[in-house]
Amino acid sequence: MKARSRRHRANYEPQSYWESFVDIMTSTALVFFFILILALGYLTVFVEDTAEERADLYVNIESALSQQQANPEVIDFDKSEGRIIIKTESFFDLGQFTLKEEGINTANMLNEVFSKLLKDKNIENAIQYIEVVGHTDYIGNTIDNRELSTQRAVSFLNAMMPMDSELENTYGYKFKASGMSEFETNATKQLRDRGQDQYNEEATEKDRKIEVRIIFKDDNINNAVKEKVKKGIN
């Protein structure tokens, strides 16, 4: 009876679930793998489509500037970054922020450009905001330059978007102004890297400028799109 009981127990040993667990985990991993592939494929298509849309917008901006007969020696559109760079040497008197006639004319021209572009609902919805950024050279102290660069940006934006104008009434919420003082300026950085603080007109003239930057809503893929656009341009 004892021997038979041992044989009986041997025939009914508990079943191992390890192989079933491994099978389940393998199947789960495969499912996640295929989901990842699909997600990456979707993201690639989305980035490519968005890059193409922005590239088309940049072409439209470039075309609009050309139609307005923008002076290429004053205005340059950087398609790789989506920003309009405006030399302000003749726009303001030294140390002042009151916009002169040439600056007012340029601001009026950009009013026409953005009024036309933003009427496209796809463009309006894609843009988070348009920022007018003032820059100065490195002469003077940083605080004064920060104030001056901000005041110049505000003066330009006010001329570009006058009170009760169509652009302000319809799209005013899309625009803002800021000042960067002498920061983000190449000539200033190069001179300071070399330990040169003396005045250098030729090196700093291009640092006195205003930028109009187009900032899109989907910042999480903005860098990927910019790289895609750069590759397409190059």
PDB file of C-alpha atoms in Angstrom:
ATOM      1  CA  MET A   1       0.000   0.000   0.000  1.00  0.00           C
ATOM      2  CA  LYS A   2       2.854   2.417   0.852  1.00  0.00           C
ATOM      3  CA  ALA A   3       4.632   1.839  -2.459  1.00  0.00           C
ATOM      4  CA  ARG A   4       1.429   2.321  -4.367  1.00  0.00           C
ATOM      5  CA  SER A   5       0.785   5.563  -2.516  1.00  0.00           C
ATOM      6  CA  ARG A   6       4.212   6.863  -3.553  1.00  0.00           C
ATOM      7  CA  ARG A   7       3.490   5.994  -7.181  1.00  0.00           C
ATOM      8  CA  HIS A   8       0.130   7.688  -6.878  1.00  0.00           C
ATOM      9  CA  ARG A   9       1.713  10.878  -5.558  1.00  0.00           C
ATOM     10  CA  ALA A  10       4.315  10.805  -8.340  1.00  0.00           C
ATOM     11  CA  ASN A  11       1.617  10.741 -11.011  1.00  0.00           C
ATOM     12  CA  TYR A  12      -0.025  13.883  -9.599  1.00  0.00           C
ATOM     13  CA  GLU A  13       2.968  16.249  -9.057  1.00  0.00           C
ATOM     14  CA  PRO A  14       2.009  19.984  -9.341  1.00  0.00           C
ATOM     15  CA  GLN A  15       2.304  21.319 -12.912  1.00  0.00           C
ATOM     16  CA  SER A  16       5.059  23.921 -13.635  1.00  0.00           C
ATOM     17  CA  TYR A  17       3.775  27.222 -14.998  1.00  0.00           C
ATOM     18  CA  TRP A  18       7.212  28.622 -15.936  1.00  0.00           C
ATOM     19  CA  GLU A  19       6.959  27.732 -19.633  1.00  0.00           C
ATOM     20  CA  SER A  20       3.495  29.272 -19.880  1.00  0.00           C
ATOM     21  CA  PHE A  21       4.748  32.446 -18.174  1.00  0.00           C
ATOM     22  CA  VAL A  22       7.651  32.725 -20.630  1.00  0.00           C
ATOM     23  CA  ASP A  23       5.263  32.273 -23.542  1.00  0.00           C
ATOM     24  CA  ILE A  24       3.000  35.014 -22.235  1.00  0.00           C
ATOM     25  CA  MET A  25       5.907  37.437 -21.711  1.00  0.00           C
ATOM     26  CA  THR A  26       7.267  36.709 -25.191  1.00  0.00           C
ATOM     27  CA  SER A  27       3.886  37.356 -26.761  1.00  0.00           C
ATOM     28  CA  THR A  28       3.520  40.575 -24.773  1.00  0.00           C
ATOM     29  CA  ALA A  29       6.967  41.756 -25.831  1.00  0.00           C
ATOM     30  CA  LEU A  30       6.133  41.074 -29.477  1.00  0.00           C
ATOM     31  CA  VAL A  31       2.903  43.043 -29.195  1.00  0.00           C
ATOM     32  CA  PHE A  32       4.729  46.033 -27.679  1.00  0.00           C
ATOM     33  CA  PHE A  33       7.422  45.735 -30.344  1.00  0.00           C
ATOM     34  CA  PHE A  34       4.882  45.938 -33.156  1.00  0.00           C
ATOM     35  CA  ILE A  35       3.092  48.832 -31.435  1.00  0.00           C
ATOM     36  CA  LEU A  36       6.433  50.643 -31.194  1.00  0.00           C
ATOM     37  CA  ILE A  37       7.097  50.083 -34.895  1.00  0.00           C
ATOM     38  CA  LEU A  38       3.653  51.447 -35.781  1.00  0.00           C
ATOM     39  CA  ALA A  39       4.144  54.454 -33.476  1.00  0.00           C
ATOM     40  CA  LEU A  40       7.538  55.258 -34.973  1.00  0.00           C
ATOM     41  CA  GLY A  41       6.101  54.951 -38.450  1.00  0.00           C
ATOM     42  CA  TYR A  42       3.245  57.296 -37.561  1.00  0.00           C
ATOM     43  CA  LEU A  43       5.649  59.792 -35.957  1.00  0.00           C
ATOM     44  CA  THR A  44       7.899  59.752 -39.022  1.00  0.00           C
ATOM     45  CA  VAL A  45       4.957  60.455 -41.322  1.00  0.00           C
ATOM     46  CA  PHE A  46       3.676  63.155 -38.965  1.00  0.00           C
ATOM     47  CA  VAL A  47       7.063  64.871 -38.784  1.00  0.00           C
ATOM     48  CA  GLU A  48       7.485  64.715 -42.546  1.00  0.00           C
ATOM     49  CA  ASP A  49       3.991  66.128 -43.146  1.00  0.00           C
ATOM     50  CA  THR A  50       4.525  68.901 -40.579  1.00  0.00           C
ATOM     51  CA  ALA A  51       7.936  69.749 -42.005  1.00  0.00           C
ATOM     52  CA  GLU A  52       6.404  69.977 -45.461  1.00  0.00           C
ATOM     53  CA  GLU A  53       3.629  72.261 -44.198  1.00  0.00           C
ATOM     54  CA  ARG A  54       6.120  74.568 -42.507  1.00  0.00           C
ATOM     55  CA  ALA A  55       8.399  74.570 -45.519  1.00  0.00           C
ATOM     56  CA  ASP A  56       5.379  75.644 -47.606  1.00  0.00           C
ATOM     57  CA  LEU A  57       4.626  78.398 -45.088  1.00  0.00           C
ATOM     58  CA  TYR A  58       8.228  79.617 -45.281  1.00  0.00           C
ATOM     59  CA  VAL A  59       7.998  79.707 -49.057  1.00  0.00           C
ATOM     60  CA  ASN A  60       4.814  81.775 -48.722  1.00  0.00           C
ATOM     61  CA  ILE A  61       6.557  84.205 -46.368  1.00  0.00           C
ATOM     62  CA  GLU A  62       9.494  84.518 -48.732  1.00  0.00           C
ATOM     63  CA  SER A  63       7.109  85.083 -51.639  1.00  0.00           C
ATOM     64  CA  ALA A  64       5.137  87.688 -49.669  1.00  0.00           C
ATOM     65  CA  LEU A  65       8.328  89.580 -48.808  1.00  0.00           C
ATOM     66  CA  SER A  66       9.309  89.503 -52.466  1.00  0.00           C
ATOM     67  CA  GLN A  67       5.888  90.812 -53.526  1.00  0.00           C
ATOM     68  CA  GLN A  68       6.280  93.653 -51.036  1.00  0.00           C
ATOM     69  CA  GLN A  69       9.676  94.392 -52.612  1.00  0.00           C
ATOM     70  CA  ALA A  70      11.486  93.968 -49.313  1.00  0.00           C
ATOM     71  CA  ASN A  71      15.049  95.257 -49.433  1.00  0.00           C
ATOM     72  CA  PRO A  72      17.294  92.158 -49.124  1.00  0.00           C
ATOM     73  CA  GLU A  73      20.020  94.328 -47.596  1.00  0.00           C
ATOM     74  CA  VAL A  74      17.669  95.129 -44.723  1.00  0.00           C
ATOM     75  CA  ILE A  75      15.458  92.039 -44.410  1.00  0.00           C
ATOM     76  CA  ASP A  76      16.605  88.440 -44.553  1.00  0.00           C
ATOM     77  CA  PHE A  77      14.340  85.447 -44.016  1.00  0.00           C
ATOM     78  CA  ASP A  78      16.077  82.479 -42.409  1.00  0.00           C
ATOM     79  CA  LYS A  79      14.034  79.490 -43.590  1.00  0.00           C
ATOM     80  CA  SER A  80      16.003  77.005 -41.501  1.00  0.00           C
ATOM     81  CA  GLU A  81      14.920  78.763 -38.288  1.00  0.00           C
ATOM     82  CA  GLY A  82      11.639  80.355 -39.386  1.00  0.00           C
ATOM     83  CA  ARG A  83      12.600  83.919 -38.509  1.00  0.00           C
ATOM     84  CA  ILE A  84      12.759  87.270 -40.272  1.00  0.00           C
ATOM     85  CA  ILE A  85      15.977  89.138 -39.489  1.00  0.00           C
ATOM     86  CA  ILE A  86      15.814  92.925 -39.855  1.00  0.00           C
ATOM     87  CA  LYS A  87      18.863  95.199 -39.712  1.00  0.00           C
ATOM     88  CA  THR A  88      17.932  98.245 -37.664  1.00  0.00           C
ATOM     89  CA  GLU A  89      20.944 100.480 -38.261  1.00  0.00           C
ATOM     90  CA  SER A  90      18.820 103.101 -40.047  1.00  0.00           C
ATOM     91  CA  PHE A  91      15.683 102.554 -37.940  1.00  0.00           C
ATOM     92  CA  PHE A  92      16.744 104.267 -34.705  1.00  0.00           C
ATOM     93  CA  ASP A  93      19.034 107.062 -33.562  1.00  0.00           C
ATOM     94  CA  LEU A  94      21.884 106.048 -31.290  1.00  0.00           C
ATOM     95  CA  GLY A  95      20.563 104.921 -27.920  1.00  0.00           C
ATOM     96  CA  GLN A  96      16.956 105.735 -28.896  1.00  0.00           C
ATOM     97  CA  PHE A  97      13.876 103.609 -29.518  1.00  0.00           C
ATOM     98  CA  THR A  98      11.684 105.972 -31.537  1.00  0.00           C
ATOM     99  CA  LEU A  99      11.166 104.319 -34.908  1.00  0.00           C
ATOM    100  CA  LYS A 100      12.221 106.365 -37.934  1.00  0.00           C
ATOM    101  CA  GLU A 101      10.505 106.467 -41.325  1.00  0.00           C
ATOM    102  CA  GLU A 102      12.339 103.501 -42.863  1.00  0.00           C
ATOM    103  CA  GLY A 103      11.504 101.374 -39.832  1.00  0.00           C
ATOM    104  CA  ILE A 104       7.839 102.399 -39.988  1.00  0.00           C
ATOM    105  CA  ASN A 105       7.683 101.483 -43.665  1.00  0.00           C
ATOM    106  CA  THR A 106       9.204  98.081 -42.945  1.00  0.00           C
ATOM    107  CA  ALA A 107       6.757  97.495 -40.085  1.00  0.00           C
ATOM    108  CA  ASN A 108       3.826  98.417 -42.353  1.00  0.00           C
ATOM    109  CA  MET A 109       5.076  95.958 -44.949  1.00  0.00           C
ATOM    110  CA  LEU A 110       5.162  93.132 -42.381  1.00  0.00           C
ATOM    111  CA  ASN A 111       1.633  94.106 -41.337  1.00  0.00           C
ATOM    112  CA  GLU A 112       0.536  93.273 -44.877  1.00  0.00           C
ATOM    113  CA  VAL A 113       2.527  90.023 -44.893  1.00  0.00           C
ATOM    114  CA  PHE A 114       1.101  88.646 -41.624  1.00  0.00           C
ATOM    115  CA  SER A 115      -2.428  89.924 -42.239  1.00  0.00           C
ATOM    116  CA  LYS A 116      -2.487  87.882 -45.419  1.00  0.00           C
ATOM    117  CA  LEU A 117      -0.828  84.765 -43.995  1.00  0.00           C
ATOM    118  CA  LEU A 118      -2.947  84.520 -40.847  1.00  0.00           C
ATOM    119  CA  LYS A 119      -6.174  84.557 -42.830  1.00  0.00           C
ATOM    120  CA  ASP A 120      -5.339  80.950 -43.620  1.00  0.00           C
ATOM    121  CA  LYS A 121      -6.930  79.102 -40.680  1.00  0.00           C
ATOM    122  CA  ASN A 122      -4.427  76.247 -40.911  1.00  0.00           C
ATOM    123  CA  ILE A 123      -1.565  78.714 -40.480  1.00  0.00           C
ATOM    124  CA  GLU A 124      -3.336  80.583 -37.695  1.00  0.00           C
ATOM    125  CA  ASN A 125      -4.014  77.364 -35.781  1.00  0.00           C
ATOM    126  CA  ALA A 126      -0.471  76.038 -36.272  1.00  0.00           C
ATOM    127  CA  ILE A 127       1.242  79.162 -34.899  1.00  0.00           C
ATOM    128  CA  GLN A 128       1.395  79.576 -31.142  1.00  0.00           C
ATOM    129  CA  TYR A 129       2.751  83.122 -31.284  1.00  0.00           C
ATOM    130  CA  ILE A 130       4.887  85.515 -33.331  1.00  0.00           C
ATOM    131  CA  GLU A 131       7.583  87.211 -31.276  1.00  0.00           C
ATOM    132  CA  VAL A 132       9.351  90.467 -32.141  1.00  0.00           C
ATOM    133  CA  VAL A 133      12.792  90.338 -30.488  1.00  0.00           C
ATOM    134  CA  GLY A 134      15.116  93.326 -30.184  1.00  0.00           C
ATOM    135  CA  HIS A 135      18.919  93.024 -30.114  1.00  0.00           C
ATOM    136  CA  THR A 136      21.642  95.556 -29.356  1.00  0.00           C
ATOM    137  CA  ASP A 137      25.422  95.445 -29.640  1.00  0.00           C
ATOM    138  CA  TYR A 138      27.695  94.996 -26.624  1.00  0.00           C
ATOM    139  CA  ILE A 139      28.423  98.701 -26.106  1.00  0.00           C
ATOM    140  CA  GLY A 140      27.096 100.021 -22.791  1.00  0.00           C
ATOM    141  CA  ASN A 141      25.879  97.999 -19.837  1.00  0.00           C
ATOM    142  CA  THR A 142      23.651  94.947 -20.068  1.00  0.00           C
ATOM    143  CA  ILE A 143      20.710  96.408 -18.138  1.00  0.00           C
ATOM    144  CA  ASP A 144      20.466  99.526 -20.300  1.00  0.00           C
ATOM    145  CA  ASN A 145      20.815  97.413 -23.434  1.00  0.00           C
ATOM    146  CA  ARG A 146      18.127  95.016 -22.272  1.00  0.00           C
ATOM    147  CA  GLU A 147      15.756  97.932 -21.710  1.00  0.00           C
ATOM    148  CA  LEU A 148      16.678  99.540 -25.039  1.00  0.00           C
ATOM    149  CA  SER A 149      16.320  96.295 -27.019  1.00  0.00           C
ATOM    150  CA  THR A 150      12.884  95.688 -25.463  1.00  0.00           C
ATOM    151  CA  GLN A 151      11.725  99.237 -26.156  1.00  0.00           C
ATOM    152  CA  ARG A 152      12.846  98.953 -29.775  1.00  0.00           C
ATOM    153  CA  ALA A 153      11.002  95.653 -30.182  1.00  0.00           C
ATOM    154  CA  VAL A 154       7.839  97.187 -28.711  1.00  0.00           C
ATOM    155  CA  SER A 155       8.154 100.252 -30.980  1.00  0.00           C
ATOM    156  CA  PHE A 156       8.478  98.051 -34.030  1.00  0.00           C
ATOM    157  CA  LEU A 157       5.562  95.820 -33.004  1.00  0.00           C
ATOM    158  CA  ASN A 158       3.351  98.860 -32.310  1.00  0.00           C
ATOM    159  CA  ALA A 159       4.126 100.183 -35.787  1.00  0.00           C
ATOM    160  CA  MET A 160       3.540  96.769 -37.338  1.00  0.00           C
ATOM    161  CA  MET A 161       0.275  96.278 -35.463  1.00  0.00           C
ATOM    162  CA  PRO A 162      -1.286  99.711 -34.791  1.00  0.00           C
ATOM    163  CA  MET A 163      -4.142 100.066 -32.337  1.00  0.00           C
ATOM    164  CA  ASP A 164      -7.522  99.076 -33.817  1.00  0.00           C
ATOM    165  CA  SER A 165      -5.894  97.810 -36.985  1.00  0.00           C
ATOM    166  CA  GLU A 166      -7.227  94.637 -38.570  1.00  0.00           C
ATOM    167  CA  LEU A 167      -4.097  92.764 -37.539  1.00  0.00           C
ATOM    168  CA  GLU A 168      -4.472  93.793 -33.890  1.00  0.00           C
ATOM    169  CA  ASN A 169      -8.227  93.293 -33.677  1.00  0.00           C
ATOM    170  CA  THR A 170      -8.144  89.850 -35.293  1.00  0.00           C
ATOM    171  CA  TYR A 171      -4.727  88.389 -34.474  1.00  0.00           C
ATOM    172  CA  GLY A 172      -3.331  90.577 -31.704  1.00  0.00           C
ATOM    173  CA  TYR A 173      -3.231  87.638 -29.307  1.00  0.00           C
ATOM    174  CA  LYS A 174      -0.622  85.983 -31.540  1.00  0.00           C
ATOM    175  CA  PHE A 175       2.024  88.697 -31.100  1.00  0.00           C
ATOM    176  CA  LYS A 176       4.438  89.694 -28.349  1.00  0.00           C
ATOM    177  CA  ALA A 177       7.714  91.605 -27.969  1.00  0.00           C
ATOM    178  CA  SER A 178      10.890  91.062 -25.966  1.00  0.00           C
ATOM    179  CA  GLY A 179      14.486  92.261 -25.751  1.00  0.00           C
ATOM    180  CA  MET A 180      17.711  90.247 -25.634  1.00  0.00           C
ATOM    181  CA  SER A 181      20.190  93.071 -24.955  1.00  0.00           C
ATOM    182  CA  GLU A 182      23.542  92.029 -26.475  1.00  0.00           C
ATOM    183  CA  PHE A 183      22.947  88.322 -25.944  1.00  0.00           C
ATOM    184  CA  GLU A 184      22.393  85.928 -28.858  1.00  0.00           C
ATOM    185  CA  THR A 185      24.563  88.141 -31.065  1.00  0.00           C
ATOM    186  CA  ASN A 186      27.436  86.488 -32.922  1.00  0.00           C
ATOM    187  CA  ALA A 187      29.842  89.398 -33.174  1.00  0.00           C
ATOM    188  CA  THR A 188      29.512  90.197 -29.476  1.00  0.00           C
ATOM    189  CA  LYS A 189      30.162  86.584 -28.491  1.00  0.00           C
ATOM    190  CA  GLN A 190      33.183  86.291 -30.782  1.00  0.00           C
ATOM    191  CA  LEU A 191      34.733  89.498 -29.474  1.00  0.00           C
ATOM    192  CA  ARG A 192      34.212  88.558 -25.850  1.00  0.00           C
ATOM    193  CA  ASP A 193      35.550  85.068 -26.440  1.00  0.00           C
ATOM    194  CA  ARG A 194      38.737  86.733 -27.653  1.00  0.00           C
ATOM    195  CA  GLY A 195      38.776  89.077 -24.664  1.00  0.00           C
ATOM    196  CA  GLN A 196      38.099  92.169 -26.779  1.00  0.00           C
ATOM    197  CA  ASP A 197      35.835  94.769 -25.207  1.00  0.00           C
ATOM    198  CA  GLN A 198      36.723  97.793 -27.297  1.00  0.00           C
ATOM    199  CA  TYR A 199      34.247  99.274 -29.768  1.00  0.00           C
ATOM    200  CA  ASN A 200      34.315  97.653 -33.198  1.00  0.00           C
ATOM    201  CA  GLU A 201      31.750  99.166 -35.583  1.00  0.00           C
ATOM    202  CA  GLU A 202      32.191  96.628 -38.369  1.00  0.00           C
ATOM    203  CA  ALA A 203      31.866  93.650 -36.016  1.00  0.00           C
ATOM    204  CA  THR A 204      28.832  94.912 -34.102  1.00  0.00           C
ATOM    205  CA  GLU A 205      26.733  96.590 -36.801  1.00  0.00           C
ATOM    206  CA  LYS A 206      25.047  93.291 -37.663  1.00  0.00           C
ATOM    207  CA  ASP A 207      24.215  92.722 -33.987  1.00  0.00           C
ATOM    208  CA  ARG A 208      21.835  95.693 -33.936  1.00  0.00           C
ATOM    209  CA  LYS A 209      18.748  94.045 -35.306  1.00  0.00           C
ATOM    210  CA  ILE A 210      15.171  92.942 -34.793  1.00  0.00           C
ATOM    211  CA  GLU A 211      14.004  89.378 -35.320  1.00  0.00           C
ATOM    212  CA  VAL A 212      10.444  88.276 -35.999  1.00  0.00           C
ATOM    213  CA  ARG A 213      10.240  84.675 -34.823  1.00  0.00           C
ATOM    214  CA  ILE A 214       7.457  82.246 -35.689  1.00  0.00           C
ATOM    215  CA  ILE A 215       6.829  79.830 -32.816  1.00  0.00           C
ATOM    216  CA  PHE A 216       4.665  76.771 -33.495  1.00  0.00           C
ATOM    217  CA  LYS A 217       2.409  74.992 -31.014  1.00  0.00           C
ATOM    218  CA  ASP A 218       3.899  71.484 -31.241  1.00  0.00           C
ATOM    219  CA  ASP A 219       7.181  72.305 -29.486  1.00  0.00           C
ATOM    220  CA  ASN A 220       7.744  68.637 -28.637  1.00  0.00           C
ATOM    221  CA  ILE A 221       8.550  67.878 -32.269  1.00  0.00           C
ATOM    222  CA  ASN A 222       9.811  71.329 -33.223  1.00  0.00           C
ATOM    223  CA  ASN A 223      13.475  70.359 -33.159  1.00  0.00           C
ATOM    224  CA  ALA A 224      12.847  67.231 -35.212  1.00  0.00           C
ATOM    225  CA  VAL A 225      10.938  69.263 -37.779  1.00  0.00           C
ATOM    226  CA  LYS A 226      13.670  71.910 -37.946  1.00  0.00           C
ATOM    227  CA  GLU A 227      16.242  69.227 -38.671  1.00  0.00           C
ATOM    228  CA  LYS A 228      13.982  67.812 -41.382  1.00  0.00           C
ATOM    229  CA  VAL A 229      13.487  71.251 -42.909  1.00  0.00           C
ATOM    230  CA  LYS A 230      17.238  71.956 -42.836  1.00  0.00           C
ATOM    231  CA  LYS A 231      17.938  68.707 -44.670  1.00  0.00           C
ATOM    232  CA  GLY A 232      15.324  69.596 -47.263  1.00  0.00           C
ATOM    233  CA  ILE A 233      16.829  73.065 -47.760  1.00  0.00           C
ATOM    234  CA  ASN A 234      20.374  71.762 -47.990  1.00  0.00           C
TER     235      ASN A 234
END
